[in-house]
Each structure stands twice: as C-alpha cells, then as structure tokens.
C-alpha cells in the first residue's frame, strides 16, 4: 500500500433518518434499533465495519436517537444482574456491542439528505479515505463486500461504490451507474451516475447499494453541491462529479456484489431478512425451518 493510499480505519454510519415507513414502531424507537432476530440492525452494520478492519466508527444521528448511543455503551446494572445470576452467555452478548469499536457520535441537525449527513463527518475524518455504511443494507459476513472495496481503493485510489445488478424495472429505486469493464471481473470503472432514473433513462441496470469507500476530496464537492432530487443534497450528485473528472479526487470504481444481502429498507423486505437469517442460525434454524415448512404447507 502506498503512502498516497493510507490504510482505512474510519467508518461513517448515517443514522439520522426518521424511519417513517415503520411507523408507529419508530415513533419512539430509532429504526436502526429494530431487531433483526435478536440484534438491532445497526449492530450488524458496525460488526461489518469492524470485520473489514475499520474500528473507528462515527455515527451521524439526530433527535430521538439516544438509544443508539446507549446500545453501544456499557450497562453496568444489567451486567451486574446477569453476573449474579451466573448467566455468562447473555452477559457476553450484552458486552459484545460495547466492546466492538471506538464509537463516536455527531448530530446532523437538519435532515438535508445523505450527502449532508456525510459532510457532517468531515471534522472527524480529516484528510483520510473512509467508508460509509448505510443501515438499510445488511451484508452477510460470509460475503466480505466492504473488505473487497477497501482493497480496490488501496489499489486504485479515489472512491469505490458497491454495485448490484437489478431488474431494469427496479432501477428507479436506486442510484444508477454508467460503467466500463476492467481487467478484474468484479470491478468496473464508473463513468457516470444518476439518482433514481426512470428505466428508459438509466445508463445501466447496476444499482448503487449502501456501501461506499470515499476519498476525502468528496467533502469539498459536497460543500458546493446544490440540493438535487427530493430537495436534498445527494451523495450520488457529488460522486458524479468525481466520476466525470478524476482530477477532483481520483477515479471512481465499482465492486459488483453477487453475495447475500438483506434489505431492511421496507417492511416486507425487513420480514424476509428476519426469516432468512433465522433459518440460517445454528441455534434457531432447525426448529424454525421445521415450523416454517409446516406453516406454509397448512396455510398455502
């Protein structure tokens, strides 16, 4: 690894959204704290960052997000009660979240979009490349997407986005990338991007999903980026400028992901994610799969 591409150690997790699609559950509970089996969704994301070697985690929060900080902090009363009961298993699971990483928090204030949330990380990140992980996309730990993205950034510099090939009729739900092939089958050169295009206007069916490794020059661009789609400062618009002119902050590459991804962004996909993860658990899977087969056979 060259001096110009230092090792990435910092991860930024935007978590200031209101979670309106999950109301009323998210009226008083952050959507990131909704459980996926028996862990909040946000813990899976932090664990992914740590597994990729990023143990300095900055969470961008907003009002009513205090439970996020509490979850990654120590709970001495609970730990003491479990210790007195001799419940070593649950005690270890409780302590796991507080020992994962060095956690930092900053409030976004006004909800001005993902680009603005990333810009809030500038004082903490400084002049180092860093990763951004969105909590709606849970990536299976057996498919180390972020680690591969960090490797690609170390090799090429600049920024790296995660891409997923989707059906053309679904591309309007995502940011979309125009791409050129490279010598690596899972790596492409990104030549342009557009936020949630109509299918007829999409340059490809490669969707940008919620993992980014960014050059710090992105902050200078975000400071000058005008609100775009939805009246928000879009990270995609800033990345489009990098892709159009690599002199601004290096090239933009994409890692094409073909592994297991659990989308918790809407209620239906959230439920499917829970079922899939529960079925794959060694402690829950056998009994749960038996019940599920029986339920489907009886009800369908």
C-alpha positions as MATLAB code, in Angstrom:
seq = 'XXXXXXXXXXXXXXXXXXXXXXXXXXXXXXXXXXXXXXXXXXXXXXXXXXXXXXXXXXXXXXXXXXXXXXXXXXXXXXXXXXXXXXXXXXXXXXXXXXXXXXXXXXXXXXXXXXXXXXXXXXXXXXXXXXXXXXXXXXXXXXXXXXXXXXXXXXXXXXXXXXXXXXXXXXXXXXXXXXXXXXXXXXXXXXXXXXXXXXXXXXXXXXXXXXXXXXXXXXXXXXXXXXXXXXXXXXXXXXXXXXXXXXXXXXXXXXXXXXXXXXXXXXXXXXXXXXXXXXXXXXXXXXXXXXXXXXXXXXXX';
ca = [
       0.000    0.000    0.000;
       1.408    3.357   -0.991;
       1.678    6.454    1.151;
      -0.913    8.165   -1.056;
      -3.452    5.472   -0.199;
      -3.225    5.088    3.594;
      -4.941    2.254    5.406;
      -8.597    2.992    6.022;
      -9.616    2.863    9.687;
     -12.723    5.072    9.872;
     -16.315    4.199    9.086;
     -19.244    6.607    8.942;
     -22.776    5.334    9.518;
     -25.585    7.811    8.758;
     -28.416    7.104   11.204;
     -30.456   10.297   11.372;
     -33.477    9.163    9.348;
     -36.966    9.245   10.826;
     -37.974    5.724    9.791;
     -41.409    6.822    8.616;
     -42.028    3.577    6.706;
     -42.036    1.693   10.004;
     -44.438    3.891   11.951;
     -45.795    3.549   14.576;
     -42.921    1.265   15.710;
     -40.412    4.049   15.099;
     -42.370    6.795   16.846;
     -40.153    6.465   19.938;
     -37.637    3.817   18.792;
     -34.976    4.540   16.140;
     -35.460    2.367   13.078;
     -31.822    1.279   13.405;
     -32.714   -0.337   16.736;
     -35.442   -2.558   15.307;
     -34.368   -6.151   15.958;
     -33.274   -8.495   13.197;
     -33.801  -11.769   15.055;
     -32.155  -10.823   18.376;
     -29.774   -7.983   17.457;
     -30.648   -4.467   16.355;
     -29.972   -3.835   12.678;
     -27.330   -1.234   13.472;
     -25.151   -3.777   15.290;
     -24.837   -5.902   12.150;
     -23.541   -2.816   10.320;
     -20.954   -1.955   12.975;
     -19.815   -5.581   13.048;
     -19.309   -5.471    9.282;
     -17.133   -2.368    9.555;
     -15.013   -3.939   12.289;
     -14.608   -7.164   10.287;
     -13.146   -5.070    7.449;
     -10.601   -3.514    9.827;
     -12.462   -0.251   10.475;
     -12.651    0.052   14.237;
     -13.160    3.836   14.456;
     -16.883    4.352   13.868;
     -18.682    7.694   13.614;
     -22.475    7.559   13.728;
     -24.411   10.502   12.282;
     -27.528   10.785   14.450;
     -30.449   13.107   15.030;
     -33.108   13.792   17.607;
     -34.560   10.802   19.480;
     -31.530    8.648   18.592;
     -30.111    8.350   22.110;
     -30.865    4.576   22.241;
     -28.142    4.083   19.606;
     -25.543    5.511   21.962;
     -26.921    3.541   24.893;
     -26.739    0.282   22.945;
     -23.010    0.633   22.267;
     -22.298    1.836   25.813;
     -21.858   -0.242   28.971;
     -24.934   -1.136   31.033;
     -23.423   -1.860   34.420;
     -26.717   -2.564   36.180;
     -27.749   -5.191   33.617;
     -24.267   -6.698   33.509;
     -24.190   -6.950   37.307;
     -27.595   -8.654   37.380;
     -26.554  -11.207   34.764;
     -23.261  -11.823   36.544;
     -25.054  -12.510   39.842;
     -27.327  -14.981   38.059;
     -24.310  -16.738   36.570;
     -25.710  -16.150   33.083;
     -22.367  -15.957   31.272;
     -23.881  -16.419   27.811;
     -26.227  -13.436   27.957;
     -23.590  -11.371   29.744;
     -21.161  -11.940   26.867;
     -23.815  -10.938   24.315;
     -24.606   -7.748   26.238;
     -20.932   -6.782   26.485;
     -20.246   -7.605   22.846;
     -21.794   -4.407   21.474;
     -19.870   -2.129   23.860;
     -16.551   -3.794   23.013;
     -16.924   -3.781   19.228;
     -15.315   -0.493   18.234;
     -14.387    3.015   19.280;
     -17.706    4.792   18.806;
     -18.247    8.495   18.117;
     -21.445   10.434   17.527;
     -22.423   13.714   15.886;
     -25.890   15.105   15.232;
     -26.866   16.045   11.707;
     -29.323   18.707   12.816;
     -31.373   19.499    9.718;
     -32.245   16.414    7.627;
     -30.783   17.637    4.335;
     -30.031   14.282    2.750;
     -27.324   11.633    2.635;
     -24.749   13.985    1.140;
     -25.223   16.418    4.007;
     -25.008   13.583    6.548;
     -21.666   12.502    5.077;
     -20.450   16.096    5.148;
     -21.117   16.171    8.901;
     -18.291   13.620    9.227;
     -15.633   15.937    7.757;
     -14.125   17.188   11.060;
     -13.760   13.621   12.348;
     -12.477   12.051    9.133;
      -9.994   14.757    8.182;
      -7.895   14.008    5.102;
      -8.167   10.207    5.183;
     -10.171    7.931    2.917;
     -13.115    6.463    4.795;
     -16.064    4.116    4.429;
     -19.776    4.906    4.553;
     -22.225    2.154    5.510;
     -25.990    2.566    5.267;
     -28.048    0.632    7.778;
     -30.791   -0.485    5.363;
     -28.399   -2.914    3.630;
     -27.189   -5.791    5.772;
     -24.391   -7.726    4.085;
     -23.849  -11.332    5.074;
     -20.474  -11.679    6.865;
     -19.675  -14.683    4.666;
     -19.530  -12.291    1.687;
     -16.967   -9.622    2.686;
     -18.040   -6.815    0.343;
     -16.554   -3.936    2.336;
     -13.195   -5.648    2.676;
     -13.045   -6.077   -1.096;
     -13.930   -2.402   -1.594;
     -11.120   -1.360    0.749;
      -8.706   -3.497   -1.290;
      -9.844   -1.886   -4.549;
      -9.424    1.603   -3.088;
      -5.921    0.747   -1.898;
      -5.063   -0.440   -5.421;
      -6.630    2.354   -7.475;
      -7.110    5.263   -5.072;
     -10.110    7.530   -5.461;
     -13.515    6.273   -4.411;
     -15.317    2.940   -4.645;
     -19.050    2.210   -4.667;
     -20.895   -1.083   -4.252;
     -22.993   -2.147   -7.239;
     -25.766   -4.693   -7.566;
     -27.308   -5.817  -10.835;
     -31.090   -5.413  -10.583;
     -34.036   -5.903  -12.916;
     -34.483   -2.870  -15.209;
     -37.927   -2.163  -13.751;
     -36.351   -1.759  -10.292;
     -33.586    0.683  -11.206;
     -35.769    3.720  -10.423;
     -35.464    2.787   -6.748;
     -31.674    3.272   -6.698;
     -28.805    5.439   -7.764;
     -27.558    4.042  -11.072;
     -24.025    3.814  -12.503;
     -22.685    4.010  -16.044;
     -19.733    1.617  -16.193;
     -16.779    0.355  -18.188;
     -15.238   -3.067  -17.660;
     -11.762   -3.566  -16.145;
      -9.378   -6.493  -16.033;
     -10.995   -7.691  -12.775;
     -14.321   -9.423  -13.294;
     -15.860   -7.945  -10.136;
     -14.510   -4.406  -10.610;
     -15.765   -1.767  -13.057;
     -14.839    1.826  -13.796;
     -17.723    4.171  -13.030;
     -18.035    6.887  -15.669;
     -21.275    8.482  -14.531;
     -24.123    8.266  -12.042;
     -27.735    9.344  -11.794;
     -30.072    9.249   -8.807;
     -33.228    7.084   -9.227;
     -33.651    7.377  -13.001;
     -36.635    6.187  -14.974;
     -35.920    2.818  -16.575;
     -35.822    4.377  -20.048;
     -33.181    6.897  -18.944;
     -30.972    4.570  -16.881;
     -27.427    4.113  -18.240;
     -27.350    0.507  -16.945;
     -29.116   -1.805  -14.533;
     -26.283   -1.588  -11.998;
     -27.678   -0.102   -8.809;
     -25.594    1.627   -6.163;
     -26.226   -0.018   -2.797;
     -25.361    1.234    0.655;
     -21.586    0.811    0.843;
     -19.021    3.428   -0.181;
     -15.289    3.958    0.257;
     -14.641    7.639   -0.337;
     -11.718    9.925   -0.995;
     -11.772   12.881    1.435;
     -11.988   15.269   -1.532;
     -15.674   14.372   -1.544;
     -16.143   16.886    1.287;
     -15.059   19.846   -0.856;
     -17.503   18.771   -3.545;
     -20.371   18.234   -1.091;
     -19.888   21.748    0.296;
     -20.640   23.087   -3.192;
     -23.344   20.593   -4.182;
     -26.793   22.095   -4.562;
     -29.891   20.201   -3.389;
     -30.994   17.716   -6.015;
     -33.716   15.076   -6.184;
     -36.170   15.456   -3.316;
     -34.675   18.815   -2.386;
     -31.802   17.045   -0.609;
     -28.026   17.099   -1.016;
     -27.397   13.831   -2.806;
     -24.170   11.886   -2.355;
     -24.726   10.489   -5.842;
     -24.517   14.005   -7.340;
     -21.143   14.595   -5.682;
     -19.827   11.210   -6.830;
     -20.987   12.013  -10.343;
     -18.610   14.976  -10.340;
     -15.741   12.747   -9.221;
     -16.568   10.209  -11.927;
     -16.674   12.947  -14.579;
     -13.324   14.471  -13.604;
     -10.887   12.294  -11.646;
      -8.618   15.305  -11.129;
     -11.046   16.338   -8.388;
     -10.308   13.294   -6.238;
      -9.199   10.273   -8.194;
     -11.231    7.776  -10.202;
     -14.452    6.103   -9.121;
     -14.610    2.319   -9.293;
     -17.412   -0.083   -8.504;
     -17.311   -3.521   -6.917;
     -20.064   -5.704   -8.367;
     -21.618   -7.601   -5.471;
     -23.155  -11.042   -6.056;
     -23.368  -12.214   -2.452;
     -26.064  -12.315    0.204;
     -27.722   -9.010    1.033;
     -30.596   -8.439    3.402;
     -32.663   -5.356    2.602;
     -34.346   -3.944    5.699;
     -35.462   -0.745    3.988;
     -39.164   -1.592    3.867;
     -41.492   -3.726    5.918;
     -41.751   -6.669    3.545;
     -38.003   -6.974    2.968;
     -37.406   -6.479    6.689;
     -39.586   -9.501    7.468;
     -37.908  -11.561    4.764;
     -34.495  -10.642    6.168;
     -35.520  -11.872    9.620;
     -36.808  -15.172    8.220;
     -33.680  -15.771    6.148;
     -31.287  -15.007    8.987;
     -33.297  -17.033   11.493;
     -33.309  -20.035    9.143;
     -29.511  -19.877    8.876;
     -28.866  -19.700   12.625;
     -27.497  -22.908   14.135;
     -29.387  -22.348   17.386;
     -32.716  -21.363   15.803;
     -32.654  -22.667   12.244;
     -33.552  -26.371   12.585;
     -36.699  -25.854   14.683;
     -37.684  -22.677   12.856;
     -37.353  -24.258    9.404;
     -39.477  -27.216   10.538;
     -42.189  -24.873   11.791;
     -41.972  -22.748    8.652;
     -42.444  -25.745    6.347;
     -45.439  -26.843    8.385;
     -46.947  -23.357    8.377;
     -46.533  -22.930    4.631;
     -47.992  -26.382    3.946;
     -51.035  -25.724    6.140;
     -51.725  -22.138    5.096;
     -50.852  -22.256    1.411;
];
